[in-house]
mmCIF file of C-alpha atoms in Angstrom:
data_model
loop_
_atom_site.group_PDB
_atom_site.id
_atom_site.type_symbol
_atom_site.label_atom_id
_atom_site.label_comp_id
_atom_site.label_asym_id
_atom_site.label_seq_id
_atom_site.Cartn_x
_atom_site.Cartn_y
_atom_site.Cartn_z
ATOM 1 C CA ALA A 1 -5.563 -48.583 -6.198
ATOM 2 C CA ALA A 2 -3.838 -46.411 -3.641
ATOM 3 C CA GLY A 3 -5.186 -42.909 -3.223
ATOM 4 C CA PRO A 4 -3.192 -39.759 -3.865
ATOM 5 C CA ILE A 5 -0.232 -39.126 -1.597
ATOM 6 C CA THR A 6 -0.642 -35.845 0.265
ATOM 7 C CA ALA A 7 1.936 -33.330 1.378
ATOM 8 C CA ASN A 8 1.617 -34.674 4.921
ATOM 9 C CA ALA A 9 2.856 -38.075 3.772
ATOM 10 C CA ALA A 10 6.098 -36.486 2.637
ATOM 11 C CA GLY A 11 6.923 -35.123 6.068
ATOM 12 C CA PHE A 12 6.046 -31.535 5.224
ATOM 13 C CA ALA A 13 2.551 -30.120 5.437
ATOM 14 C CA ILE A 14 2.160 -27.169 3.066
ATOM 15 C CA PRO A 15 0.444 -24.333 4.971
ATOM 16 C CA GLU A 16 -2.468 -22.284 3.650
ATOM 17 C CA ILE A 17 -0.334 -19.336 2.580
ATOM 18 C CA GLY A 18 3.307 -18.725 1.730
ATOM 19 C CA ILE A 19 5.404 -15.699 0.836
ATOM 20 C CA GLY A 20 7.183 -15.341 -2.491
ATOM 21 C CA THR A 21 10.661 -13.797 -2.617
ATOM 22 C CA TRP A 22 11.204 -13.318 -6.361
ATOM 23 C CA ALA A 23 11.647 -9.585 -5.745
ATOM 24 C CA TRP A 24 14.342 -10.145 -3.102
ATOM 25 C CA GLY A 25 17.448 -9.578 -5.172
ATOM 26 C CA ASP A 26 15.899 -8.998 -8.604
ATOM 27 C CA PRO A 27 16.899 -5.531 -9.897
ATOM 28 C CA LEU A 28 15.581 -5.919 -13.450
ATOM 29 C CA PHE A 29 11.911 -6.756 -12.984
ATOM 30 C CA TRP A 30 11.361 -5.584 -9.402
ATOM 31 C CA GLY A 31 13.981 -2.858 -8.969
ATOM 32 C CA TYR A 32 15.693 -4.495 -6.005
ATOM 33 C CA ASP A 33 18.187 -2.275 -4.168
ATOM 34 C CA PRO A 34 20.305 -3.652 -1.279
ATOM 35 C CA LYS A 35 19.643 -0.468 0.694
ATOM 36 C CA ASN A 36 16.085 -1.770 1.168
ATOM 37 C CA ASP A 37 17.194 -4.994 2.854
ATOM 38 C CA GLY A 38 16.216 -3.529 6.216
ATOM 39 C CA GLU A 39 12.634 -3.137 5.002
ATOM 40 C CA LEU A 40 12.618 -6.744 3.804
ATOM 41 C CA LYS A 41 13.938 -7.903 7.164
ATOM 42 C CA GLU A 42 11.245 -5.929 8.991
ATOM 43 C CA ALA A 43 8.556 -7.612 6.879
ATOM 44 C CA PHE A 44 10.198 -11.020 7.404
ATOM 45 C CA ASN A 45 10.163 -10.647 11.190
ATOM 46 C CA TYR A 46 6.553 -9.434 11.165
ATOM 47 C CA LEU A 47 5.529 -12.530 9.208
ATOM 48 C CA LEU A 48 7.271 -14.845 11.679
ATOM 49 C CA ASP A 49 5.726 -12.992 14.621
ATOM 50 C CA ASN A 50 2.309 -13.647 13.072
ATOM 51 C CA GLY A 51 2.785 -17.337 12.383
ATOM 52 C CA VAL A 52 3.733 -17.223 8.692
ATOM 53 C CA GLN A 53 7.014 -19.067 8.174
ATOM 54 C CA PHE A 54 6.719 -20.588 4.682
ATOM 55 C CA PHE A 55 8.825 -18.776 2.074
ATOM 56 C CA ASP A 56 9.282 -19.609 -1.598
ATOM 57 C CA SER A 57 12.548 -18.805 -3.347
ATOM 58 C CA ALA A 58 14.724 -20.042 -6.233
ATOM 59 C CA GLU A 59 18.408 -20.197 -7.022
ATOM 60 C CA VAL A 60 17.879 -17.810 -9.965
ATOM 61 C CA TYR A 61 16.130 -15.111 -7.906
ATOM 62 C CA GLY A 62 18.790 -12.434 -7.759
ATOM 63 C CA PHE A 63 21.309 -15.144 -8.718
ATOM 64 C CA GLY A 64 21.128 -16.576 -5.209
ATOM 65 C CA ARG A 65 20.562 -13.293 -3.387
ATOM 66 C CA SER A 66 16.983 -14.202 -2.411
ATOM 67 C CA GLU A 67 18.109 -17.450 -0.751
ATOM 68 C CA GLN A 68 21.025 -15.673 0.961
ATOM 69 C CA LEU A 69 18.728 -13.010 2.419
ATOM 70 C CA LEU A 70 16.302 -15.655 3.697
ATOM 71 C CA GLY A 71 19.156 -17.498 5.348
ATOM 72 C CA ASP A 72 20.635 -14.350 6.874
ATOM 73 C CA PHE A 73 17.266 -13.149 8.188
ATOM 74 C CA ALA A 74 16.432 -16.549 9.687
ATOM 75 C CA VAL A 75 19.816 -16.830 11.419
ATOM 76 C CA ALA A 76 19.494 -13.297 12.804
ATOM 77 C CA SER A 77 15.981 -14.052 14.083
ATOM 78 C CA ARG A 78 17.108 -17.326 15.693
ATOM 79 C CA ARG A 79 13.920 -18.914 14.422
ATOM 80 C CA ASP A 80 13.256 -21.726 11.986
ATOM 81 C CA ILE A 81 11.577 -21.111 8.665
ATOM 82 C CA ASN A 82 10.122 -23.460 6.075
ATOM 83 C CA VAL A 83 11.589 -22.913 2.626
ATOM 84 C CA ALA A 84 10.519 -23.974 -0.838
ATOM 85 C CA THR A 85 13.182 -23.294 -3.432
ATOM 86 C CA LYS A 86 13.841 -24.302 -7.013
ATOM 87 C CA PHE A 87 16.418 -25.811 -9.360
ATOM 88 C CA ALA A 88 16.851 -23.965 -12.665
ATOM 89 C CA ALA A 89 16.645 -26.440 -15.560
ATOM 90 C CA LEU A 90 19.162 -24.633 -17.763
ATOM 91 C CA PRO A 91 20.414 -26.109 -21.071
ATOM 92 C CA TRP A 92 23.911 -26.903 -19.835
ATOM 93 C CA ARG A 93 22.620 -28.777 -16.762
ATOM 94 C CA LEU A 94 21.659 -32.220 -17.974
ATOM 95 C CA LYS A 95 22.425 -34.667 -15.182
ATOM 96 C CA ALA A 96 20.804 -35.761 -11.964
ATOM 97 C CA LYS A 97 23.994 -34.713 -10.194
ATOM 98 C CA ASP A 98 23.375 -31.130 -11.329
ATOM 99 C CA VAL A 99 20.147 -31.125 -9.317
ATOM 100 C CA VAL A 100 21.861 -32.525 -6.229
ATOM 101 C CA ASP A 101 24.746 -30.065 -6.510
ATOM 102 C CA ALA A 102 22.343 -27.132 -6.911
ATOM 103 C CA CYS A 103 20.345 -28.304 -3.899
ATOM 104 C CA GLU A 104 23.496 -28.413 -1.782
ATOM 105 C CA ALA A 105 24.445 -24.911 -2.939
ATOM 106 C CA SER A 106 20.972 -23.646 -2.000
ATOM 107 C CA LEU A 107 21.320 -25.228 1.436
ATOM 108 C CA LYS A 108 24.560 -23.312 1.984
ATOM 109 C CA ARG A 109 22.970 -19.990 0.996
ATOM 110 C CA LEU A 110 19.915 -20.714 3.137
ATOM 111 C CA GLN A 111 22.136 -21.861 6.023
ATOM 112 C CA LYS A 112 19.845 -24.807 6.628
ATOM 113 C CA PRO A 113 20.502 -28.554 7.038
ATOM 114 C CA GLN A 114 17.399 -29.481 5.033
ATOM 115 C CA ILE A 115 15.029 -27.799 2.566
ATOM 116 C CA GLU A 116 11.323 -28.363 3.208
ATOM 117 C CA LEU A 117 10.244 -28.377 -0.462
ATOM 118 C CA TYR A 118 12.579 -28.629 -3.471
ATOM 119 C CA GLN A 119 11.157 -27.996 -6.934
ATOM 120 C CA ILE A 120 12.168 -28.150 -10.596
ATOM 121 C CA HIS A 121 11.617 -24.542 -11.695
ATOM 122 C CA PHE A 122 10.425 -25.309 -15.244
ATOM 123 C CA PRO A 123 10.332 -28.248 -17.658
ATOM 124 C CA ASN A 124 12.442 -28.396 -20.781
ATOM 125 C CA ALA A 125 12.876 -30.530 -23.885
ATOM 126 C CA TRP A 126 16.070 -32.350 -23.043
ATOM 127 C CA ALA A 127 16.622 -33.775 -19.562
ATOM 128 C CA ASN A 128 13.410 -33.940 -17.564
ATOM 129 C CA GLU A 129 13.782 -37.571 -16.448
ATOM 130 C CA ASP A 130 17.328 -36.869 -15.262
ATOM 131 C CA TYR A 131 16.015 -33.917 -13.266
ATOM 132 C CA TRP A 132 13.349 -36.118 -11.683
ATOM 133 C CA ASP A 133 16.068 -38.604 -10.772
ATOM 134 C CA GLY A 134 17.985 -35.741 -9.183
ATOM 135 C CA LEU A 135 14.909 -34.678 -7.209
ATOM 136 C CA ALA A 136 14.515 -38.237 -5.987
ATOM 137 C CA GLN A 137 18.169 -38.400 -4.958
ATOM 138 C CA CYS A 138 17.806 -35.186 -2.958
ATOM 139 C CA TYR A 139 14.827 -36.727 -1.168
ATOM 140 C CA GLU A 140 16.496 -40.076 -0.589
ATOM 141 C CA ARG A 141 19.639 -38.431 0.771
ATOM 142 C CA GLY A 142 17.621 -36.384 3.248
ATOM 143 C CA LEU A 143 18.594 -33.056 1.719
ATOM 144 C CA VAL A 144 14.891 -32.196 1.339
ATOM 145 C CA LYS A 145 11.677 -33.132 3.111
ATOM 146 C CA ALA A 146 9.465 -33.032 0.028
ATOM 147 C CA VAL A 147 9.673 -32.480 -3.725
ATOM 148 C CA GLY A 148 7.601 -30.640 -6.302
ATOM 149 C CA VAL A 149 7.684 -29.006 -9.707
ATOM 150 C CA SER A 150 6.849 -25.616 -11.159
ATOM 151 C CA ASN A 151 5.285 -24.462 -14.437
ATOM 152 C CA TYR A 152 4.396 -28.054 -15.392
ATOM 153 C CA GLY A 153 1.435 -28.817 -17.648
ATOM 154 C CA LYS A 154 -0.956 -31.681 -16.997
ATOM 155 C CA ASP A 155 0.904 -34.332 -19.042
ATOM 156 C CA ALA A 156 4.228 -33.450 -17.437
ATOM 157 C CA VAL A 157 2.639 -33.582 -13.974
ATOM 158 C CA ARG A 158 1.375 -37.101 -14.670
ATOM 159 C CA ALA A 159 4.810 -38.157 -15.949
ATOM 160 C CA VAL A 160 6.845 -36.854 -13.020
ATOM 161 C CA HIS A 161 4.244 -38.117 -10.537
ATOM 162 C CA ALA A 162 4.531 -41.614 -12.012
ATOM 163 C CA ALA A 163 8.336 -41.529 -12.130
ATOM 164 C CA LEU A 164 8.624 -40.523 -8.488
ATOM 165 C CA ALA A 165 5.925 -42.978 -7.384
ATOM 166 C CA LYS A 166 8.060 -45.850 -8.680
ATOM 167 C CA ARG A 167 10.562 -44.904 -5.982
ATOM 168 C CA GLY A 168 7.897 -44.380 -3.339
ATOM 169 C CA ILE A 169 8.301 -40.613 -3.389
ATOM 170 C CA PRO A 170 5.243 -38.327 -3.441
ATOM 171 C CA LEU A 171 5.019 -35.332 -5.754
ATOM 172 C CA VAL A 172 3.476 -32.801 -3.414
ATOM 173 C CA SER A 173 3.160 -29.625 -5.454
ATOM 174 C CA ASN A 174 3.103 -27.847 -8.796
ATOM 175 C CA GLN A 175 3.805 -24.123 -8.600
ATOM 176 C CA ILE A 176 2.054 -22.253 -11.395
ATOM 177 C CA GLN A 177 0.884 -18.775 -12.262
ATOM 178 C CA TYR A 178 -2.673 -18.711 -10.966
ATOM 179 C CA SER A 179 -4.937 -15.763 -10.236
ATOM 180 C CA LEU A 180 -8.161 -14.061 -11.252
ATOM 181 C CA LEU A 181 -6.189 -12.561 -14.136
ATOM 182 C CA TYR A 182 -4.673 -15.939 -15.043
ATOM 183 C CA PRO A 183 -7.161 -18.684 -14.135
ATOM 184 C CA TYR A 184 -6.337 -20.943 -17.092
ATOM 185 C CA ALA A 185 -5.482 -23.991 -14.963
ATOM 186 C CA ASN A 186 -9.213 -24.165 -14.207
ATOM 187 C CA GLU A 187 -10.032 -24.473 -17.908
ATOM 188 C CA ASN A 188 -7.208 -26.509 -19.468
ATOM 189 C CA GLY A 189 -7.437 -29.535 -17.196
ATOM 190 C CA LEU A 190 -4.277 -28.826 -15.210
ATOM 191 C CA LYS A 191 -5.983 -28.126 -11.883
ATOM 192 C CA GLU A 192 -8.200 -31.181 -12.353
ATOM 193 C CA VAL A 193 -5.149 -33.416 -12.831
ATOM 194 C CA CYS A 194 -3.338 -31.921 -9.845
ATOM 195 C CA ASP A 195 -6.418 -32.400 -7.652
ATOM 196 C CA GLU A 196 -6.817 -35.981 -8.866
ATOM 197 C CA LEU A 197 -3.208 -36.853 -8.010
ATOM 198 C CA GLY A 198 -3.133 -35.008 -4.691
ATOM 199 C CA VAL A 199 -0.634 -32.468 -6.009
ATOM 200 C CA LYS A 200 -1.147 -29.108 -4.289
ATOM 201 C CA ILE A 201 -1.069 -26.039 -6.511
ATOM 202 C CA LEU A 202 1.139 -23.231 -5.232
ATOM 203 C CA ALA A 203 -0.214 -20.066 -6.836
ATOM 204 C CA TYR A 204 2.513 -17.637 -7.822
ATOM 205 C CA SER A 205 1.636 -14.087 -8.879
ATOM 206 C CA PRO A 206 -1.757 -14.474 -7.132
ATOM 207 C CA LEU A 207 -2.025 -10.669 -7.215
ATOM 208 C CA GLY A 208 -1.496 -10.613 -10.980
ATOM 209 C CA LEU A 209 1.912 -8.878 -10.710
ATOM 210 C CA GLY A 210 0.187 -6.252 -8.576
ATOM 211 C CA LEU A 211 -2.612 -5.614 -11.072
ATOM 212 C CA LEU A 212 -5.220 -7.149 -8.747
ATOM 213 C CA THR A 213 -4.413 -4.767 -5.907
ATOM 214 C CA GLY A 214 -6.406 -1.943 -7.482
ATOM 215 C CA LYS A 215 -3.640 0.552 -6.737
ATOM 216 C CA TYR A 216 -2.685 1.442 -10.302
ATOM 217 C CA THR A 217 -4.250 4.191 -12.409
ATOM 218 C CA PRO A 218 -3.378 5.730 -15.797
ATOM 219 C CA THR A 219 -1.348 8.351 -13.896
ATOM 220 C CA ASN A 220 0.106 5.883 -11.366
ATOM 221 C CA LEU A 221 1.615 3.001 -13.295
ATOM 222 C CA PRO A 222 4.102 0.456 -11.944
ATOM 223 C CA LYS A 223 7.736 0.898 -12.842
ATOM 224 C CA GLY A 224 9.653 -1.293 -15.254
ATOM 225 C CA PRO A 225 8.200 -3.950 -17.593
ATOM 226 C CA ARG A 226 4.857 -4.035 -15.757
ATOM 227 C CA ALA A 227 3.932 -0.507 -16.860
ATOM 228 C CA ALA A 228 2.846 -1.491 -20.381
ATOM 229 C CA LEU A 229 0.821 -4.430 -19.030
ATOM 230 C CA ALA A 230 -0.949 -2.228 -16.498
ATOM 231 C CA LYS A 231 -1.753 0.372 -19.149
ATOM 232 C CA THR A 232 -3.371 -2.300 -21.348
ATOM 233 C CA TYR A 233 -5.561 -3.585 -18.521
ATOM 234 C CA LEU A 234 -6.577 -0.119 -17.351
ATOM 235 C CA GLU A 235 -8.003 0.524 -20.824
ATOM 236 C CA ASP A 236 -10.158 -2.623 -20.595
ATOM 237 C CA PRO A 237 -13.654 -2.116 -19.094
ATOM 238 C CA ALA A 238 -13.784 -5.826 -18.126
ATOM 239 C CA TYR A 239 -10.738 -5.376 -15.889
ATOM 240 C CA LEU A 240 -12.281 -2.354 -14.194
ATOM 241 C CA ARG A 241 -15.511 -4.300 -13.623
ATOM 242 C CA LEU A 242 -13.528 -7.155 -12.074
ATOM 243 C CA LEU A 243 -11.941 -4.730 -9.608
ATOM 244 C CA ASP A 244 -15.426 -3.398 -8.762
ATOM 245 C CA GLU A 245 -16.648 -6.932 -8.048
ATOM 246 C CA MET A 246 -13.597 -7.506 -5.853
ATOM 247 C CA ARG A 247 -14.333 -4.335 -3.880
ATOM 248 C CA ASP A 248 -17.940 -5.500 -3.432
ATOM 249 C CA VAL A 249 -16.785 -8.826 -2.008
ATOM 250 C CA ALA A 250 -14.341 -7.074 0.303
ATOM 251 C CA ALA A 251 -17.100 -4.736 1.522
ATOM 252 C CA ALA A 252 -19.254 -7.755 2.361
ATOM 253 C CA HIS A 253 -16.496 -8.779 4.760
ATOM 254 C CA GLY A 254 -16.239 -5.386 6.427
ATOM 255 C CA ILE A 255 -13.418 -3.880 4.372
ATOM 256 C CA PRO A 256 -14.188 -0.378 3.010
ATOM 257 C CA ARG A 257 -14.274 -0.139 -0.784
ATOM 258 C CA ASP A 258 -11.553 2.502 -0.778
ATOM 259 C CA ASP A 259 -9.169 0.333 1.276
ATOM 260 C CA ARG A 260 -6.685 -1.306 -1.128
ATOM 261 C CA ALA A 261 -6.172 -4.119 1.338
ATOM 262 C CA GLY A 262 -9.619 -5.330 0.284
ATOM 263 C CA CYS A 263 -8.655 -6.205 -3.283
ATOM 264 C CA VAL A 264 -5.461 -7.853 -2.050
ATOM 265 C CA GLN A 265 -7.319 -10.079 0.382
ATOM 266 C CA VAL A 266 -10.030 -10.923 -2.138
ATOM 267 C CA ALA A 267 -7.444 -11.967 -4.737
ATOM 268 C CA LEU A 268 -5.662 -14.208 -2.234
ATOM 269 C CA ASN A 269 -8.850 -15.681 -0.797
ATOM 270 C CA TRP A 270 -10.097 -16.517 -4.285
ATOM 271 C CA CYS A 271 -6.982 -18.691 -4.632
ATOM 272 C CA ARG A 272 -7.642 -20.256 -1.237
ATOM 273 C CA ALA A 273 -11.300 -20.866 -2.150
ATOM 274 C CA LYS A 274 -10.056 -22.855 -5.166
ATOM 275 C CA GLY A 275 -8.011 -25.109 -2.866
ATOM 276 C CA THR A 276 -4.640 -23.633 -3.847
ATOM 277 C CA VAL A 277 -1.917 -22.035 -1.712
ATOM 278 C CA PRO A 278 -1.211 -18.415 -2.678
ATOM 279 C CA ILE A 279 2.384 -17.236 -2.366
ATOM 280 C CA PRO A 280 2.200 -13.449 -2.815
ATOM 281 C CA GLY A 281 5.367 -11.428 -2.891
ATOM 282 C CA VAL A 282 6.259 -9.075 -0.057
ATOM 283 C CA ARG A 283 8.601 -6.110 -0.244
ATOM 284 C CA SER A 284 7.417 -4.053 2.730
ATOM 285 C CA LEU A 285 5.836 -4.340 6.155
ATOM 286 C CA ARG A 286 2.574 -2.928 4.789
ATOM 287 C CA GLN A 287 2.404 -5.601 2.095
ATOM 288 C CA ALA A 288 3.069 -8.285 4.675
ATOM 289 C CA GLN A 289 0.243 -6.962 6.834
ATOM 290 C CA GLN A 290 -2.202 -6.746 3.919
ATOM 291 C CA ASN A 291 -1.374 -10.208 2.609
ATOM 292 C CA ILE A 292 -1.711 -12.267 5.757
ATOM 293 C CA ALA A 293 -4.866 -10.426 6.827
ATOM 294 C CA CYS A 294 -6.639 -12.583 4.228
ATOM 295 C CA LEU A 295 -6.469 -15.439 6.749
ATOM 296 C CA GLN A 296 -8.975 -13.602 8.948
ATOM 297 C CA TRP A 297 -11.883 -14.494 6.675
ATOM 298 C CA ASP A 298 -12.937 -17.016 4.036
ATOM 299 C CA MET A 299 -14.627 -16.456 0.700
ATOM 300 C CA THR A 300 -17.982 -18.114 0.077
ATOM 301 C CA ALA A 301 -18.559 -20.338 -2.943
ATOM 302 C CA ALA A 302 -21.092 -17.829 -4.287
ATOM 303 C CA GLU A 303 -18.546 -14.998 -4.058
ATOM 304 C CA ALA A 304 -15.931 -17.083 -5.861
ATOM 305 C CA GLN A 305 -18.452 -17.801 -8.627
ATOM 306 C CA ARG A 306 -19.228 -14.086 -9.010
ATOM 307 C CA LEU A 307 -15.542 -13.363 -9.435
ATOM 308 C CA ASP A 308 -15.151 -16.269 -11.877
ATOM 309 C CA ALA A 309 -17.907 -14.772 -14.017
ATOM 310 C CA ALA A 310 -16.238 -11.358 -13.998
ATOM 311 C CA ALA A 311 -12.810 -12.803 -14.814
ATOM 312 C CA GLU A 312 -14.208 -14.766 -17.758
ATOM 313 C CA LYS A 313 -14.934 -11.490 -19.549
ATOM 314 C CA LEU A 314 -11.248 -10.606 -19.680
ATOM 315 C CA PRO A 315 -9.493 -11.343 -22.975
ATOM 316 C CA LEU A 316 -7.137 -14.314 -23.160
#
């Protein structure tokens, strides 16, 4: 039998880190304000200057605003970027043509002739095979270089992989929530299936919605819906012990325990040590600097195991 088809076979090699842009345009969860676009652009240019040019977006992020900002920033920089974006599988979109039309609309917002990686944002109960047909049509028409899915469980990954394989199209990725706070793909068989099929996991929320940065305290909670979640974790001794373990690992790589960049880099390098591609969000130059600094060192297997043991003590 033929072995798994890798991302390289699809004409797009997924790099070892990407940048998520959910917050670019989202006022409800992330408090986006257009007056901060200059700060986003500064971070964007810093990332390009330092060799990071893979950005993940979606048509629903800010109702297209995230894609528009990426396109505007790229045009202004006169440099090419690699974009992964996503089709929203909404109940009134039931046909393959809906996927193709949405892809073409994303291309216009991104101001690109071709998307590097096009994904189905989430599965649903009514039209998955039509969506997969739409993905295939986007690939066959040259609108996209590669195709993937997001938030798919192991059975759905096998199904879409098989459907695309019949047309000679590789499924290169499954974007899922994956972090030390949410490592369930390791336990429920999903990561095993993805690894078996050669489907790369893109890890969204690798910083646990900011809770793995170590920056929050009972008197310094995040704004919006994340505040209640942070408060719950900060009352859990297992969470505090996990952060201590993360600071220990960072210190072993020369990062002072009181430097918040340490926890950030440890969280991202745990994802990398598991063979996944973290796509942390960036809203400022400082975040961009902290995130990509993780590429300066690699986590050992023993360190990853220590963190696994600490994370296992957190409640489900």
